[in-house]
Amino acid sequence: MLRAINTFGFVGLLRPAPGTWGSLVAVLLGWAIEHWLGFVPLVVAFVAVTALGFYTIGAELRDRPGDDPSEIVIDEVAGQWLALLFPAMGFWMRDVPMVWPGAVAAFLLFRLFDIWKPWLVGRADRRHDPAGVMLDDLWAGLFAGVCTVILAALYHGVMLR
């Protein structure tokens, strides 16, 4: 059961780059949740998958200390959904469903920060414990979400002139 959760329905077993596959499935599923159910269910899904991720990763890695196993992608899902919450919130405030460029920007920026691992992302990644596994992707998601909002503001500021 832990393996199915941590690999997000065995998506983490896909090769090559299981983290990218996990992020791709997460952004598509997150966009679908937001599009058909709304922003609040996406927030609930994010909180649930984050809490579940901390618990299940902790349980699975309790006896396996070391680096973040590549097949564990529940952390990618949590980070990707955090990044997706930012553009989704902007559309929710306008009372319209999120359009695909917001989701694509959140996906690309999340992958950039998750691979590059700047500042707090890299610091969390160097923690060799279950919290570090989750936190590096949550930091990457936060950075990606903020950058998505900044890029949208710059785009719309330029378009209004």
PDB file of C-alpha atoms in Angstrom:
ATOM      1  CA  MET A   1       0.000   0.000   0.000  1.00  0.00           C
ATOM      2  CA  LEU A   2       2.824   2.424   0.879  1.00  0.00           C
ATOM      3  CA  ARG A   3       4.504   1.704  -2.439  1.00  0.00           C
ATOM      4  CA  ALA A   4       1.318   2.466  -4.395  1.00  0.00           C
ATOM      5  CA  ILE A   5       0.883   5.778  -2.563  1.00  0.00           C
ATOM      6  CA  ASN A   6       4.533   6.860  -2.720  1.00  0.00           C
ATOM      7  CA  THR A   7       4.805   6.006  -6.411  1.00  0.00           C
ATOM      8  CA  PHE A   8       1.465   7.781  -7.025  1.00  0.00           C
ATOM      9  CA  GLY A   9      -0.279   4.767  -8.460  1.00  0.00           C
ATOM     10  CA  PHE A  10       3.032   3.336  -9.738  1.00  0.00           C
ATOM     11  CA  VAL A  11       3.749   6.371 -11.975  1.00  0.00           C
ATOM     12  CA  GLY A  12       7.109   6.578 -10.175  1.00  0.00           C
ATOM     13  CA  LEU A  13       8.120   3.291 -11.769  1.00  0.00           C
ATOM     14  CA  LEU A  14       8.087   4.823 -15.276  1.00  0.00           C
ATOM     15  CA  ARG A  15      11.494   5.356 -16.821  1.00  0.00           C
ATOM     16  CA  PRO A  16      13.320   7.544 -17.673  1.00  0.00           C
ATOM     17  CA  ALA A  17      12.861  10.458 -15.237  1.00  0.00           C
ATOM     18  CA  PRO A  18      10.146   9.218 -12.863  1.00  0.00           C
ATOM     19  CA  GLY A  19       9.967  12.639 -11.170  1.00  0.00           C
ATOM     20  CA  THR A  20       9.070  14.320 -14.439  1.00  0.00           C
ATOM     21  CA  TRP A  21       6.402  11.683 -15.123  1.00  0.00           C
ATOM     22  CA  GLY A  22       5.047  12.226 -11.618  1.00  0.00           C
ATOM     23  CA  SER A  23       4.943  15.998 -12.157  1.00  0.00           C
ATOM     24  CA  LEU A  24       3.261  15.617 -15.536  1.00  0.00           C
ATOM     25  CA  VAL A  25       0.535  13.352 -14.171  1.00  0.00           C
ATOM     26  CA  ALA A  26       0.150  15.694 -11.182  1.00  0.00           C
ATOM     27  CA  VAL A  27      -0.289  18.832 -13.295  1.00  0.00           C
ATOM     28  CA  LEU A  28      -2.836  17.122 -15.550  1.00  0.00           C
ATOM     29  CA  LEU A  29      -4.783  15.750 -12.591  1.00  0.00           C
ATOM     30  CA  GLY A  30      -4.509  19.037 -10.687  1.00  0.00           C
ATOM     31  CA  TRP A  31      -5.744  20.996 -13.707  1.00  0.00           C
ATOM     32  CA  ALA A  32      -8.675  18.566 -14.059  1.00  0.00           C
ATOM     33  CA  ILE A  33      -9.558  18.912 -10.355  1.00  0.00           C
ATOM     34  CA  GLU A  34      -9.491  22.705 -10.605  1.00  0.00           C
ATOM     35  CA  HIS A  35     -11.307  22.801 -13.944  1.00  0.00           C
ATOM     36  CA  TRP A  36     -14.184  20.481 -13.066  1.00  0.00           C
ATOM     37  CA  LEU A  37     -14.423  20.723  -9.271  1.00  0.00           C
ATOM     38  CA  GLY A  38     -12.937  24.147  -8.508  1.00  0.00           C
ATOM     39  CA  PHE A  39     -10.140  25.818  -6.598  1.00  0.00           C
ATOM     40  CA  VAL A  40     -11.157  24.720  -3.087  1.00  0.00           C
ATOM     41  CA  PRO A  41     -11.083  20.982  -3.951  1.00  0.00           C
ATOM     42  CA  LEU A  42      -7.585  21.514  -5.377  1.00  0.00           C
ATOM     43  CA  VAL A  43      -6.507  23.076  -2.070  1.00  0.00           C
ATOM     44  CA  VAL A  44      -8.033  20.140  -0.176  1.00  0.00           C
ATOM     45  CA  ALA A  45      -6.301  17.659  -2.516  1.00  0.00           C
ATOM     46  CA  PHE A  46      -2.960  19.462  -2.018  1.00  0.00           C
ATOM     47  CA  VAL A  47      -3.265  19.407   1.782  1.00  0.00           C
ATOM     48  CA  ALA A  48      -4.298  15.736   1.748  1.00  0.00           C
ATOM     49  CA  VAL A  49      -1.495  14.587  -0.554  1.00  0.00           C
ATOM     50  CA  THR A  50       1.077  16.618   1.404  1.00  0.00           C
ATOM     51  CA  ALA A  51       0.028  15.136   4.751  1.00  0.00           C
ATOM     52  CA  LEU A  52      -0.170  11.656   3.229  1.00  0.00           C
ATOM     53  CA  GLY A  53       3.256  12.143   1.642  1.00  0.00           C
ATOM     54  CA  PHE A  54       4.937  13.122   4.916  1.00  0.00           C
ATOM     55  CA  TYR A  55       3.393  10.106   6.633  1.00  0.00           C
ATOM     56  CA  THR A  56       3.961   7.454   3.949  1.00  0.00           C
ATOM     57  CA  ILE A  57       7.479   8.569   3.030  1.00  0.00           C
ATOM     58  CA  GLY A  58       8.362   8.546   6.719  1.00  0.00           C
ATOM     59  CA  ALA A  59       6.968   5.034   7.080  1.00  0.00           C
ATOM     60  CA  GLU A  60       8.709   3.711   3.967  1.00  0.00           C
ATOM     61  CA  LEU A  61      12.106   5.291   4.627  1.00  0.00           C
ATOM     62  CA  ARG A  62      12.243   4.641   8.376  1.00  0.00           C
ATOM     63  CA  ASP A  63      14.412   1.597   7.773  1.00  0.00           C
ATOM     64  CA  ARG A  64      16.098   2.941   4.592  1.00  0.00           C
ATOM     65  CA  PRO A  65      18.000   6.140   5.386  1.00  0.00           C
ATOM     66  CA  GLY A  66      19.808   7.827   2.538  1.00  0.00           C
ATOM     67  CA  ASP A  67      19.003   9.720  -0.616  1.00  0.00           C
ATOM     68  CA  ASP A  68      15.545  10.302  -2.053  1.00  0.00           C
ATOM     69  CA  PRO A  69      14.620   7.147  -4.025  1.00  0.00           C
ATOM     70  CA  SER A  70      13.649   8.143  -7.574  1.00  0.00           C
ATOM     71  CA  GLU A  71      10.515   5.976  -7.599  1.00  0.00           C
ATOM     72  CA  ILE A  72       8.938   8.012  -4.779  1.00  0.00           C
ATOM     73  CA  VAL A  73       6.963  10.738  -6.561  1.00  0.00           C
ATOM     74  CA  ILE A  74       4.235  11.652  -4.041  1.00  0.00           C
ATOM     75  CA  ASP A  75       6.530  14.563  -3.120  1.00  0.00           C
ATOM     76  CA  GLU A  76       6.541  15.680  -6.770  1.00  0.00           C
ATOM     77  CA  VAL A  77       2.743  15.652  -6.755  1.00  0.00           C
ATOM     78  CA  ALA A  78       2.594  17.807  -3.607  1.00  0.00           C
ATOM     79  CA  GLY A  79       5.147  20.277  -4.992  1.00  0.00           C
ATOM     80  CA  GLN A  80       3.489  20.438  -8.403  1.00  0.00           C
ATOM     81  CA  TRP A  81       0.066  21.044  -6.867  1.00  0.00           C
ATOM     82  CA  LEU A  82       1.509  23.796  -4.677  1.00  0.00           C
ATOM     83  CA  ALA A  83       2.895  25.467  -7.814  1.00  0.00           C
ATOM     84  CA  LEU A  84      -0.472  25.013  -9.532  1.00  0.00           C
ATOM     85  CA  LEU A  85      -2.348  26.658  -6.661  1.00  0.00           C
ATOM     86  CA  PHE A  86      -0.873  30.056  -7.535  1.00  0.00           C
ATOM     87  CA  PRO A  87      -2.252  30.458 -11.060  1.00  0.00           C
ATOM     88  CA  ALA A  88      -5.433  28.621  -9.996  1.00  0.00           C
ATOM     89  CA  MET A  89      -5.992  31.177  -7.238  1.00  0.00           C
ATOM     90  CA  GLY A  90      -5.641  34.025  -9.727  1.00  0.00           C
ATOM     91  CA  PHE A  91      -8.297  32.542 -11.982  1.00  0.00           C
ATOM     92  CA  TRP A  92     -10.508  31.639  -9.000  1.00  0.00           C
ATOM     93  CA  MET A  93     -10.430  35.268  -7.861  1.00  0.00           C
ATOM     94  CA  ARG A  94     -11.701  36.229 -11.332  1.00  0.00           C
ATOM     95  CA  ASP A  95     -14.342  33.481 -11.103  1.00  0.00           C
ATOM     96  CA  VAL A  96     -13.148  31.696 -14.251  1.00  0.00           C
ATOM     97  CA  PRO A  97     -11.543  28.254 -14.710  1.00  0.00           C
ATOM     98  CA  MET A  98      -7.772  28.158 -15.066  1.00  0.00           C
ATOM     99  CA  VAL A  99      -6.512  28.173 -18.647  1.00  0.00           C
ATOM    100  CA  TRP A 100      -3.721  25.891 -19.810  1.00  0.00           C
ATOM    101  CA  PRO A 101      -0.850  28.454 -20.009  1.00  0.00           C
ATOM    102  CA  GLY A 102      -0.996  28.875 -16.228  1.00  0.00           C
ATOM    103  CA  ALA A 103      -0.737  25.118 -15.711  1.00  0.00           C
ATOM    104  CA  VAL A 104       2.093  24.798 -18.254  1.00  0.00           C
ATOM    105  CA  ALA A 105       4.048  27.644 -16.634  1.00  0.00           C
ATOM    106  CA  ALA A 106       3.594  26.060 -13.194  1.00  0.00           C
ATOM    107  CA  PHE A 107       4.794  22.702 -14.548  1.00  0.00           C
ATOM    108  CA  LEU A 108       7.874  24.082 -16.329  1.00  0.00           C
ATOM    109  CA  LEU A 109       8.918  26.330 -13.452  1.00  0.00           C
ATOM    110  CA  PHE A 110       8.427  23.543 -10.918  1.00  0.00           C
ATOM    111  CA  ARG A 111      10.612  21.188 -12.970  1.00  0.00           C
ATOM    112  CA  LEU A 112      13.242  23.955 -13.310  1.00  0.00           C
ATOM    113  CA  PHE A 113      13.452  24.563  -9.554  1.00  0.00           C
ATOM    114  CA  ASP A 114      13.231  20.862  -8.716  1.00  0.00           C
ATOM    115  CA  ILE A 115      16.158  20.011 -11.011  1.00  0.00           C
ATOM    116  CA  TRP A 116      18.256  23.142 -10.403  1.00  0.00           C
ATOM    117  CA  LYS A 117      17.664  23.047  -6.589  1.00  0.00           C
ATOM    118  CA  PRO A 118      18.522  26.645  -5.697  1.00  0.00           C
ATOM    119  CA  TRP A 119      18.795  27.914  -2.123  1.00  0.00           C
ATOM    120  CA  LEU A 120      16.167  26.350   0.177  1.00  0.00           C
ATOM    121  CA  VAL A 121      15.314  23.627  -2.330  1.00  0.00           C
ATOM    122  CA  GLY A 122      18.905  22.377  -2.308  1.00  0.00           C
ATOM    123  CA  ARG A 123      19.179  22.786   1.442  1.00  0.00           C
ATOM    124  CA  ALA A 124      16.114  20.585   1.989  1.00  0.00           C
ATOM    125  CA  ASP A 125      17.386  18.090  -0.598  1.00  0.00           C
ATOM    126  CA  ARG A 126      20.623  17.667   1.382  1.00  0.00           C
ATOM    127  CA  ARG A 127      18.611  16.497   4.386  1.00  0.00           C
ATOM    128  CA  HIS A 128      18.698  12.738   4.214  1.00  0.00           C
ATOM    129  CA  ASP A 129      15.422  12.147   5.983  1.00  0.00           C
ATOM    130  CA  PRO A 130      11.737  11.860   5.008  1.00  0.00           C
ATOM    131  CA  ALA A 131      11.107  15.550   5.721  1.00  0.00           C
ATOM    132  CA  GLY A 132      13.873  16.514   3.281  1.00  0.00           C
ATOM    133  CA  VAL A 133      12.274  14.340   0.585  1.00  0.00           C
ATOM    134  CA  MET A 134       9.009  16.292   0.887  1.00  0.00           C
ATOM    135  CA  LEU A 135      10.405  19.734   1.663  1.00  0.00           C
ATOM    136  CA  ASP A 136      12.659  20.084  -1.400  1.00  0.00           C
ATOM    137  CA  ASP A 137       9.630  19.661  -3.673  1.00  0.00           C
ATOM    138  CA  LEU A 138       7.424  21.921  -1.570  1.00  0.00           C
ATOM    139  CA  TRP A 139      10.056  24.672  -1.744  1.00  0.00           C
ATOM    140  CA  ALA A 140      10.362  24.126  -5.503  1.00  0.00           C
ATOM    141  CA  GLY A 141       6.576  24.375  -5.773  1.00  0.00           C
ATOM    142  CA  LEU A 142       6.502  27.579  -3.748  1.00  0.00           C
ATOM    143  CA  PHE A 143       9.232  29.185  -5.869  1.00  0.00           C
ATOM    144  CA  ALA A 144       7.503  28.049  -9.075  1.00  0.00           C
ATOM    145  CA  GLY A 145       4.151  29.395  -7.924  1.00  0.00           C
ATOM    146  CA  VAL A 146       5.560  32.797  -7.009  1.00  0.00           C
ATOM    147  CA  CYS A 147       7.440  33.008 -10.324  1.00  0.00           C
ATOM    148  CA  THR A 148       4.259  32.048 -12.205  1.00  0.00           C
ATOM    149  CA  VAL A 149       2.439  34.971 -10.589  1.00  0.00           C
ATOM    150  CA  ILE A 150       5.315  37.362 -11.352  1.00  0.00           C
ATOM    151  CA  LEU A 151       5.437  36.255 -14.992  1.00  0.00           C
ATOM    152  CA  ALA A 152       1.654  36.607 -15.319  1.00  0.00           C
ATOM    153  CA  ALA A 153       1.802  40.108 -13.818  1.00  0.00           C
ATOM    154  CA  LEU A 154       4.601  41.112 -16.204  1.00  0.00           C
ATOM    155  CA  TYR A 155       2.732  39.634 -19.181  1.00  0.00           C
ATOM    156  CA  HIS A 156      -0.542  41.343 -18.315  1.00  0.00           C
ATOM    157  CA  GLY A 157       1.235  44.600 -17.429  1.00  0.00           C
ATOM    158  CA  VAL A 158       2.876  44.619 -20.852  1.00  0.00           C
ATOM    159  CA  MET A 159      -0.392  43.659 -22.562  1.00  0.00           C
ATOM    160  CA  LEU A 160      -2.276  46.535 -20.892  1.00  0.00           C
ATOM    161  CA  ARG A 161       0.083  49.188 -22.249  1.00  0.00           C
TER     162      ARG A 161
END
